Tab-separated table of C-alpha atoms in Angstrom:
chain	number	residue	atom	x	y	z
N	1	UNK	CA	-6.906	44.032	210.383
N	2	UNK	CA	-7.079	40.195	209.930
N	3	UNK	CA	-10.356	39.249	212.143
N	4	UNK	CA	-9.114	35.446	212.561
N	5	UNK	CA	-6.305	33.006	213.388
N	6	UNK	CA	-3.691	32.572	210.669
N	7	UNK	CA	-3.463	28.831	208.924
N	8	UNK	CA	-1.096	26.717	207.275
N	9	UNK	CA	-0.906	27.484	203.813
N	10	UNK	CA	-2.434	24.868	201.677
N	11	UNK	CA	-0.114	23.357	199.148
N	12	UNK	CA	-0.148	26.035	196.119
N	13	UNK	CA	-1.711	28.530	197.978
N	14	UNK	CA	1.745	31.008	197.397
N	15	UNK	CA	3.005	33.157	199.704
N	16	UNK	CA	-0.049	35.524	201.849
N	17	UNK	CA	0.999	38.600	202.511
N	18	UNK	CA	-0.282	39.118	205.913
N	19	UNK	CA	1.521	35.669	207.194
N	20	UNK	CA	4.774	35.695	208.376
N	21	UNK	CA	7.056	34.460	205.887
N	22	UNK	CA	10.545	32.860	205.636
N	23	UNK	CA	13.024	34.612	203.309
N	24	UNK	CA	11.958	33.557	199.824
N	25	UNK	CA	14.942	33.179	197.805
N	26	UNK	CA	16.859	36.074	198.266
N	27	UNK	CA	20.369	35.996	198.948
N	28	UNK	CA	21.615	38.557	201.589
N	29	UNK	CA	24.182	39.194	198.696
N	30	UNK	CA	21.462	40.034	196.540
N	31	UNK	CA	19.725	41.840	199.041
N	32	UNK	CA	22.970	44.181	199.375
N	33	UNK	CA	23.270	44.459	196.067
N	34	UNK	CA	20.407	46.379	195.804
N	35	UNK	CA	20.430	48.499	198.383
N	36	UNK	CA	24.511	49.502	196.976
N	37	UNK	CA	22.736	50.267	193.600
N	38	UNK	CA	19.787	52.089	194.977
N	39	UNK	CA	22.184	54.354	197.279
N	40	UNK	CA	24.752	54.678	194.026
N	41	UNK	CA	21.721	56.018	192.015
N	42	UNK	CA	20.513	58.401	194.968
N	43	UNK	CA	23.897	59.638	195.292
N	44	UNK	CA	24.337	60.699	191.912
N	45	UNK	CA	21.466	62.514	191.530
N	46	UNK	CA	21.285	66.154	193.535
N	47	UNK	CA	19.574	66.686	196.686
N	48	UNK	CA	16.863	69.273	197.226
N	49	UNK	CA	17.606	71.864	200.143
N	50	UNK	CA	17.158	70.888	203.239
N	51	UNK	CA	13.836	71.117	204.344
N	52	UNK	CA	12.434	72.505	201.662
N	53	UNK	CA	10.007	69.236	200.236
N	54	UNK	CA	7.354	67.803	202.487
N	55	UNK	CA	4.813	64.899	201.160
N	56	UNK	CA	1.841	66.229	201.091
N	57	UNK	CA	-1.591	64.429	202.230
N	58	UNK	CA	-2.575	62.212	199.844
N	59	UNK	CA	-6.169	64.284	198.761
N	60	UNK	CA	-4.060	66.795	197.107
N	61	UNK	CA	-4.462	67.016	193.274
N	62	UNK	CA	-2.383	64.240	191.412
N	63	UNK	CA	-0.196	64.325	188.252
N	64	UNK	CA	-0.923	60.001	187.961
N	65	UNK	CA	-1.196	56.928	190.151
N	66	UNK	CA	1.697	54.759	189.956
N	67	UNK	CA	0.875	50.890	190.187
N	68	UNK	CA	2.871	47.611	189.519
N	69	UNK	CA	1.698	44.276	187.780
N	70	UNK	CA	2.224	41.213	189.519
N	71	UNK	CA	3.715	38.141	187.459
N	72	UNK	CA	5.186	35.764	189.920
N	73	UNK	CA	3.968	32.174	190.695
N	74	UNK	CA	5.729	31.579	193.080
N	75	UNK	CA	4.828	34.394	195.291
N	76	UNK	CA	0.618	34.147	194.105
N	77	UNK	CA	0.623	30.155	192.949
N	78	UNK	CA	-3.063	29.747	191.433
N	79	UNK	CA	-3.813	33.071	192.898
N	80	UNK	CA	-2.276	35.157	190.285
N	81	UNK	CA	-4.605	35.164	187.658
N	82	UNK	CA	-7.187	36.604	190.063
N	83	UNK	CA	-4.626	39.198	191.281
N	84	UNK	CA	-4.138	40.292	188.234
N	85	UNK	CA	-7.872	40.877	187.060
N	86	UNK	CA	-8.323	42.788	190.359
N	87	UNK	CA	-5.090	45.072	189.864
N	88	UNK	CA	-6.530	45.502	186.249
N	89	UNK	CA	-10.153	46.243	187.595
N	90	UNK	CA	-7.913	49.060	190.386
N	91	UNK	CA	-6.075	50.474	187.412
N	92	UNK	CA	-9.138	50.871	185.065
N	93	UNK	CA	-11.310	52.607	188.061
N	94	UNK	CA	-8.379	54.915	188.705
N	95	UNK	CA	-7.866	55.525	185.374
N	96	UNK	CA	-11.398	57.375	184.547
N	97	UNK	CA	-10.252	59.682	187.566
N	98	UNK	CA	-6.491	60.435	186.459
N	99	UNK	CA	-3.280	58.925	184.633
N	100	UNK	CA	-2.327	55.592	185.874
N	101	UNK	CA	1.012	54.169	185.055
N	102	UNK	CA	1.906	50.771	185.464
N	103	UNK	CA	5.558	49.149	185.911
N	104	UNK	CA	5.732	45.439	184.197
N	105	UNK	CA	8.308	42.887	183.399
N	106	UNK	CA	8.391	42.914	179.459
N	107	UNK	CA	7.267	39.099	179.848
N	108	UNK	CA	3.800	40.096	180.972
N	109	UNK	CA	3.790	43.576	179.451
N	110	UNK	CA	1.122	42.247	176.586
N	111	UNK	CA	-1.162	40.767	179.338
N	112	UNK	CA	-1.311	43.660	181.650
N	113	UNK	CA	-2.412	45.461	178.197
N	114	UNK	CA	-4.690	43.382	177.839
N	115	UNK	CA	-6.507	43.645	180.595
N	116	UNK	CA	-6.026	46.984	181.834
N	117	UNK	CA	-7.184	48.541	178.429
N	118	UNK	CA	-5.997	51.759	176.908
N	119	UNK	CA	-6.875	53.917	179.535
N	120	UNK	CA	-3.443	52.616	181.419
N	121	UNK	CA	-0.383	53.560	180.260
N	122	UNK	CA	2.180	50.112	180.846
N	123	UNK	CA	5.809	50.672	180.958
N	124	UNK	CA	8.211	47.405	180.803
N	125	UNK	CA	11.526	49.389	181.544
N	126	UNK	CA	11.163	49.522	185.198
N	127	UNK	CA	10.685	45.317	186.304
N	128	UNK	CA	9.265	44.517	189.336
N	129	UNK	CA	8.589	41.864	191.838
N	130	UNK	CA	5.263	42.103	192.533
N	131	UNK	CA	2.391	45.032	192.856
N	132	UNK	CA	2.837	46.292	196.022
N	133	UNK	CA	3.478	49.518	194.480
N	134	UNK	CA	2.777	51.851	198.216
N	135	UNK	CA	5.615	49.952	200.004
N	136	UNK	CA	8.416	49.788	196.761
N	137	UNK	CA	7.403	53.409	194.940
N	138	UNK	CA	9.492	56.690	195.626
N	139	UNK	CA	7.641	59.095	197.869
N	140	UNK	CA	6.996	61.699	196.326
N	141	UNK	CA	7.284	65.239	197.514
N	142	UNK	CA	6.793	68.843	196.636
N	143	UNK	CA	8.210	72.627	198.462
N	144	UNK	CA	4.822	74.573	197.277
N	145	UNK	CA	6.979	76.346	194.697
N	146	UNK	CA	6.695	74.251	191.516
N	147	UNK	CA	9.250	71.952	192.831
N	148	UNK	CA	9.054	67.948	192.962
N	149	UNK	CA	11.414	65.281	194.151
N	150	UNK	CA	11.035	62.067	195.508
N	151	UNK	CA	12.526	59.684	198.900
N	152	UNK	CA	13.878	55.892	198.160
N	153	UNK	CA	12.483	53.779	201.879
N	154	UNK	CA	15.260	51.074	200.940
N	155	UNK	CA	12.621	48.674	200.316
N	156	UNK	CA	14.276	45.419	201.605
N	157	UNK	CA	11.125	43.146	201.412
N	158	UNK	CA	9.543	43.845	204.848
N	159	UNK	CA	12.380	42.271	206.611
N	160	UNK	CA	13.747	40.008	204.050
N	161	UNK	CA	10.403	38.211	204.079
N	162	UNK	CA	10.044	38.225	199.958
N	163	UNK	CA	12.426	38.277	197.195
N	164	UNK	CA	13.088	41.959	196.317
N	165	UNK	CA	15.815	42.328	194.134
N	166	UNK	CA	14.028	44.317	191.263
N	167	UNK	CA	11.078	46.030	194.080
N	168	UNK	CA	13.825	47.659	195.505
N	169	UNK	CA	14.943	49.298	192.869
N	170	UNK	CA	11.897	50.516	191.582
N	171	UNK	CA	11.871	53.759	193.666
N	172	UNK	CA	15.006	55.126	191.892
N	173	UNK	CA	13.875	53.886	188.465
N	174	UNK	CA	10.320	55.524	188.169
N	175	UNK	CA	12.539	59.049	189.213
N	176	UNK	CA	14.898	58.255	186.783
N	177	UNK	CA	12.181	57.992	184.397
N	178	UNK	CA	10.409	61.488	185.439
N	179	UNK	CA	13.895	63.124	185.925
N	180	UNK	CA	13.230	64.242	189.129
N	181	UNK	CA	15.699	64.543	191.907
N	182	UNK	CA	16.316	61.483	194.035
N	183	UNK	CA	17.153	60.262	197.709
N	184	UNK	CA	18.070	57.645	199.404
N	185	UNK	CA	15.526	57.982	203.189
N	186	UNK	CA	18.284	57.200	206.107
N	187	UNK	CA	16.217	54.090	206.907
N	188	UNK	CA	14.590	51.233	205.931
N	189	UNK	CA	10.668	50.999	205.488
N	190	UNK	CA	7.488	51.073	202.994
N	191	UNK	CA	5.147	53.642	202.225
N	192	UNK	CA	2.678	51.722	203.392
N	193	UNK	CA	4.341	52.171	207.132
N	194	UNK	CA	3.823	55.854	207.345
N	195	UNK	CA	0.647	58.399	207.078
N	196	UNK	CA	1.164	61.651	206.737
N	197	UNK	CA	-0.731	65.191	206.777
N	198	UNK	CA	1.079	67.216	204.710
N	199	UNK	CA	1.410	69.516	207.336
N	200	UNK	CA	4.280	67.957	209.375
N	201	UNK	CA	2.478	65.427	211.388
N	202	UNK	CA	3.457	61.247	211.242
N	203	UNK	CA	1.760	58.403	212.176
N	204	UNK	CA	3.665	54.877	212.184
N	205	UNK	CA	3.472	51.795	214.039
N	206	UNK	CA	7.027	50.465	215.391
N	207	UNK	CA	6.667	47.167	215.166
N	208	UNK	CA	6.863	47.809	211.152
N	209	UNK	CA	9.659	50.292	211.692
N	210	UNK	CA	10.889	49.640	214.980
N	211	UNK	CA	11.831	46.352	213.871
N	212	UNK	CA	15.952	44.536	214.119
N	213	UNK	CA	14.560	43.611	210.256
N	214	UNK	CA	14.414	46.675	209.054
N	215	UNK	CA	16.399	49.281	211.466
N	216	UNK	CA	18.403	46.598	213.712
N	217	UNK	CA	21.090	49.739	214.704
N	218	UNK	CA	18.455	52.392	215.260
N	219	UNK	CA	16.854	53.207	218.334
N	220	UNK	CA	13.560	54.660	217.734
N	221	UNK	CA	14.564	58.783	218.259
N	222	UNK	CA	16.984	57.724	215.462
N	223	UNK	CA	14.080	56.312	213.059
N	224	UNK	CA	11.846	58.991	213.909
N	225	UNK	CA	14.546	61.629	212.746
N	226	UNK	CA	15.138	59.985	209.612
N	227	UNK	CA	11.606	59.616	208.750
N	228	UNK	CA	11.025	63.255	209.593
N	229	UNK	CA	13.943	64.520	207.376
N	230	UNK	CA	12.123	61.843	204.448
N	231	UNK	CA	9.101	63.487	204.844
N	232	UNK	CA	9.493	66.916	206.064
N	233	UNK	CA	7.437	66.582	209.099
N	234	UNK	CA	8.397	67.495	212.893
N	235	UNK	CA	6.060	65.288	214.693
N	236	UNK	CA	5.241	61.345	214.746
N	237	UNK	CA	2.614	59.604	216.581
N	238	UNK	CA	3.885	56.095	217.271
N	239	UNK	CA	1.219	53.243	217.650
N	240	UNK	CA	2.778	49.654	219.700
N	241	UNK	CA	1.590	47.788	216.260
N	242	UNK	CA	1.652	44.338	216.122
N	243	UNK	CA	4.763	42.147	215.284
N	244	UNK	CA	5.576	38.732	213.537
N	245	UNK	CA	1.855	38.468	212.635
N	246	UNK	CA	2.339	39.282	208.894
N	247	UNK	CA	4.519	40.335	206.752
N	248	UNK	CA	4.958	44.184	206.971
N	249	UNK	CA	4.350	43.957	211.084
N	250	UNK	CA	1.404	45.880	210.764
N	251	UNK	CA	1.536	48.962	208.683
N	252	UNK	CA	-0.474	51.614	209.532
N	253	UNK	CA	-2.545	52.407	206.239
N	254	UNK	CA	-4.689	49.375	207.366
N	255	UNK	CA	-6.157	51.135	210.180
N	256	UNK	CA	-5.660	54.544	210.784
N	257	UNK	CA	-5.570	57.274	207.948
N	258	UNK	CA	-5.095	60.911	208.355
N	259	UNK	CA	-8.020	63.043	206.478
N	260	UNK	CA	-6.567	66.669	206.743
N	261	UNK	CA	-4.280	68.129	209.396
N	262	UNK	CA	-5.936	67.143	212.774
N	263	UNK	CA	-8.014	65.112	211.882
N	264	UNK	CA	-7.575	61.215	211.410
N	265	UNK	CA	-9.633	58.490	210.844
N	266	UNK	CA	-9.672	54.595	212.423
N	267	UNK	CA	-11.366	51.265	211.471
N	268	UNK	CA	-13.099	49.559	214.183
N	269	UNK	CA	-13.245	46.013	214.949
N	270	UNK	CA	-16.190	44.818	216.036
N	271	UNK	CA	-16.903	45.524	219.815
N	272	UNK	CA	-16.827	41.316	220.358
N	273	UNK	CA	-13.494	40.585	218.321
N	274	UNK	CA	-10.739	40.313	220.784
N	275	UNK	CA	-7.502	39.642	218.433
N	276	UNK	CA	-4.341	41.281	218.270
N	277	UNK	CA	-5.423	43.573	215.652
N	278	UNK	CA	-8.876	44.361	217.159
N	279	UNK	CA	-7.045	45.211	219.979
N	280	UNK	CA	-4.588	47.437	218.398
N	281	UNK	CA	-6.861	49.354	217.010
N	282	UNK	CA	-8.027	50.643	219.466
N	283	UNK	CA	-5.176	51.437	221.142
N	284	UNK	CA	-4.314	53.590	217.990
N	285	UNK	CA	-7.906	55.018	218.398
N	286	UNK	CA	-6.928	55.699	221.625
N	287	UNK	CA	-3.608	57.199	221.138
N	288	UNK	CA	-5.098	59.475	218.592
N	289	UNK	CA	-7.809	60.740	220.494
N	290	UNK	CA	-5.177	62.326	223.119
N	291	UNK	CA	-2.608	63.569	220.449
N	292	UNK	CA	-1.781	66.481	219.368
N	293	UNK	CA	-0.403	68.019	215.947
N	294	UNK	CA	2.938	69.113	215.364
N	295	UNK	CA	1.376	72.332	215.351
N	296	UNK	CA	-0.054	71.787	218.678
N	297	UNK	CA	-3.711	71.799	217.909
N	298	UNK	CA	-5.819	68.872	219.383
N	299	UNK	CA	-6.706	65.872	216.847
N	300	UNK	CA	-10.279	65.292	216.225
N	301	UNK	CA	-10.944	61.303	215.365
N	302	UNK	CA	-13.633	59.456	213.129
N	303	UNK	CA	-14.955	56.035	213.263
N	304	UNK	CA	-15.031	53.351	210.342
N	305	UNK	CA	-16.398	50.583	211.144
N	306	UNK	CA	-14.928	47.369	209.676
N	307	UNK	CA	-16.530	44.409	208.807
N	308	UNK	CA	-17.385	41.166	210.325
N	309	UNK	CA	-15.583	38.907	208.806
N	310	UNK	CA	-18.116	35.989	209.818
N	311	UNK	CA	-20.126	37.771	207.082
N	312	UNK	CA	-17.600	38.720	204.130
N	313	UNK	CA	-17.248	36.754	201.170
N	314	UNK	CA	-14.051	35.379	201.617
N	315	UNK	CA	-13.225	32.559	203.891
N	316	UNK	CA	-8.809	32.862	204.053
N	317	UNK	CA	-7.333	33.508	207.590
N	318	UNK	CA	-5.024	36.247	206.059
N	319	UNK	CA	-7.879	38.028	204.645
N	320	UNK	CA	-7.520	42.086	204.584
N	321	UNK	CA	-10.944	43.324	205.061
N	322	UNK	CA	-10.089	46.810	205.793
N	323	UNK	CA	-11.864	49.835	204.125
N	324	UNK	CA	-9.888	52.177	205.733
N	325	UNK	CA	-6.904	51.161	203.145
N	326	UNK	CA	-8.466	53.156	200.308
N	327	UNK	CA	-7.450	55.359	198.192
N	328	UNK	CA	-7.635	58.836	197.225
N	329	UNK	CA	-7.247	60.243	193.733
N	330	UNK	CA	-8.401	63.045	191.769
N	331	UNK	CA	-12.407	63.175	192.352
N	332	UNK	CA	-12.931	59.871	193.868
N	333	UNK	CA	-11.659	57.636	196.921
N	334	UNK	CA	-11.100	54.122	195.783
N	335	UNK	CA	-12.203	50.914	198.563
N	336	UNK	CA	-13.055	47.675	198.819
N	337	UNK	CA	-16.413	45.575	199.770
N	338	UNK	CA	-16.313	42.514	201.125
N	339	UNK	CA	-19.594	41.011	201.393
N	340	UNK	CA	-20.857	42.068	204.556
N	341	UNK	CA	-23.635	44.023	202.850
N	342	UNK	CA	-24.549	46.448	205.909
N	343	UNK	CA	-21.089	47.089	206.932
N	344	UNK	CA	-20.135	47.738	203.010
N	345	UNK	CA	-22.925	50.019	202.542
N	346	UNK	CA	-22.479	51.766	206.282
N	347	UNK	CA	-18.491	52.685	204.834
N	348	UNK	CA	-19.276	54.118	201.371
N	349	UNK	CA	-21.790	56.266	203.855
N	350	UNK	CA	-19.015	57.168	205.599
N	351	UNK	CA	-16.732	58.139	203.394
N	352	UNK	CA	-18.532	59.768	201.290
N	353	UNK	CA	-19.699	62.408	203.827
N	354	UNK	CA	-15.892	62.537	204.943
N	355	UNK	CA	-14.889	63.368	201.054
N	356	UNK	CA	-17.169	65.685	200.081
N	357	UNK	CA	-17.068	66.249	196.543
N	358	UNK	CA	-15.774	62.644	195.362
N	359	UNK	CA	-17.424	59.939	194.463
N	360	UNK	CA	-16.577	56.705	196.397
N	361	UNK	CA	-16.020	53.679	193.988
N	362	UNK	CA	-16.541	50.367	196.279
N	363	UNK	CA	-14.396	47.693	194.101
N	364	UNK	CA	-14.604	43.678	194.995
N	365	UNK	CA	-10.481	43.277	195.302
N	366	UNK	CA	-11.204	39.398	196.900
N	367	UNK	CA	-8.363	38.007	194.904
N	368	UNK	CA	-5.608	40.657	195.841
N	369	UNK	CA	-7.137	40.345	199.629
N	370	UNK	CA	-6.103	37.099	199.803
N	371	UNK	CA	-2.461	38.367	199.535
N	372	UNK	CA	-3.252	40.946	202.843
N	373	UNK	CA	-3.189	43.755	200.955
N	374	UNK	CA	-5.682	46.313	199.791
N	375	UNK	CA	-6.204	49.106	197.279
N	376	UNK	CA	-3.982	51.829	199.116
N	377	UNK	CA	-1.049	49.049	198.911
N	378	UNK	CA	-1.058	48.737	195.132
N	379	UNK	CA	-1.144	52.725	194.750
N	380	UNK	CA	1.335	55.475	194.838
N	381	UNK	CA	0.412	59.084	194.032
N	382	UNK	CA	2.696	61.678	191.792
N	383	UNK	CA	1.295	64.675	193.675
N	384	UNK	CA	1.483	67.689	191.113
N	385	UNK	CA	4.105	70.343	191.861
């Protein structure tokens, strides 16, 4: 949803998440490495029947929020004090709602302590990379019956863009840790990538998915079958996306969300922004507004409208301004503001008469923005059985 031109990073500035990056130090050794010990681990742990888990939409009732603490200078430079205070500020406004655990390297266990307080339980056995906790997590999923189990996307660090070598493990590892039964998705991709609506409907962009750097042997019927076997759906609306514009190649939970089954939700750009992701947006507003449901019924399609980002706080080119990645936990929906006062006050409106019932907790996530990523990137949800 970046508004504006991307820059040259200025010496220091670390690595933004919405700018296409070079590989940052990992090895393609050490990239299949990870992915042998991430299929080993799926492998030895049994797989549910087949079609018997589907994620559910996200609104259901949670058991916690998984989240990850970010450590690395050389991804954030002089960022990552800032990212951390916001992650802390995420976790600690989650955290009055439900459980939130948080994965840290032992090295920076104390601090995220520290600042997250004791409402957030911090576990330093599963290290990480960095915090983008939607993209590396396990997807979780339930069969209505009591049953839980969660699907490995073979994180690979949005096309090799990042060093990954502990993120893509972590989906294994936090199932490990619950003892819940784990696989290994039949392609590669991020949370992040995919919205779903519990009730067997997709939405993805394929210039995430779609990509030779994720999927370079898959043709798209091939990806779509894999993805609906990961998530036990039957239907996926594919949006064009945008690609080589930042690093995940335009995932989906930046722009269009899916509120209950047949019904979705897209942020607007402004009606003068002309960009590649203005324009994309409305194409998937478009799309959406002549799809139908994998149960055939007609979708019905609300507006958010986005910010102009001639008016947020925050002057960086790779800037995510986008209230439409929030996220939902038990009583509240979790978003940014930005600075625009009208527009910030004109989307809490909005969402709170599209989630009933929950109070909507508007949270200045600058720092992390800076990165191209919002609060919906740094979350995962352990739906409850």
């Amino acid at each position: 949803m970046n508004a504006h031109a991307a820059h040259p990073p200025a010496p220091g500035e670390g690595m933004g998440r919405r700018r296409f990056l070079a590989a940052a130090g990992l090895t393609a050794a050490a990239a299949a490495l990870a992915a042998t010990e991430g299929r080993a681990r799926a492998a030895a742990r049994p797989a549910p029947a087949a079609g018997a888990f589907r994620v559910p939409i996200e609104d259901v009732r949670h058991t916690r929020t998984w989240m990850a603490w970010p450590d690395s200078t050389s991804i954030w430079g002089g960022k990552l004090g800032g990212v951390q205070s916001d992650i802390a500020l995420i976790a600690r406004t989650i955290a009055t709602y439900e459980p939130v655990y948080l994965c840290a390297n032992s090295g920076s266990a104390a601090k995220a302590r520290s600042l997250c307080g004791p409402t957030v339980t911090v576990l330093s056995t599963i290290p990480v990379d960095d915090c983008w906790m939607r993209d590396t997590g396990p997807v979780f999923r339930t069969d209505g019956a009591g049953g839980l189990d969660a699907v490995g996307l073979n994180f690979n660090g949005w096309g090799n863009k990042q060093a990954h070598s502990r993120d893509a493990l972590v989906a294994g590892r936090i199932a490990a840790h619950l003892g819940v039964p784990f696989t290994a998705a039949a392609l590669v991709g991020e949370g992040g990538a995919v919205e779903q609506d519990g009730a067997g409907t997709l939405m993805a962009t394929r210039s995430s998915l779609a990509n030779r750097n994720r999927n370079p042997n898959m043709s798209q019927t091939q990806i779509e079958a894999a993805l609906r076997t990961a998530y036990g759906a039957s239907k996926v609306i594919w949006f064009d996306g945008v690609t080589g514009q930042d690093i995940t190649d335009d995932h989906v939970d930046a722009t269009s969300r899916f509120l209950a089954p047949g019904k979705a939700l897209v942020q607007m750009p402004l009606a003068s922004d002309t960009d590649v992701y203005a324009k994309d947006a409305r194409q998937q507003y478009q799309i959406l507004s002549g799809a139908t449901t994998a149960g055939g019924g007609r979708m019905t399609v609300e507006k958010l409208q986005g910010p102009d980002y001639d008016k947020i706080r925050s002057t960086n080119r790779d800037f995510l301004a986008s209230y439409a990645n929030y996220y939902v936990c038990n009583g509240a929906v979790v978003t940014g503001q930005f600075g625009d006062t009208r527009a910030d006050a004109a989307a809490k409106a909005t969402l709170t008469r599209l989630f009933p019932g929950r109070v909507v907790e508007q949270l200045d996530i600058d720092r992390l923005g800076t990165g191209g990523g919002g609060i919906h990137c740094v979350t995962q949800q352990q739906p409850m059985p």
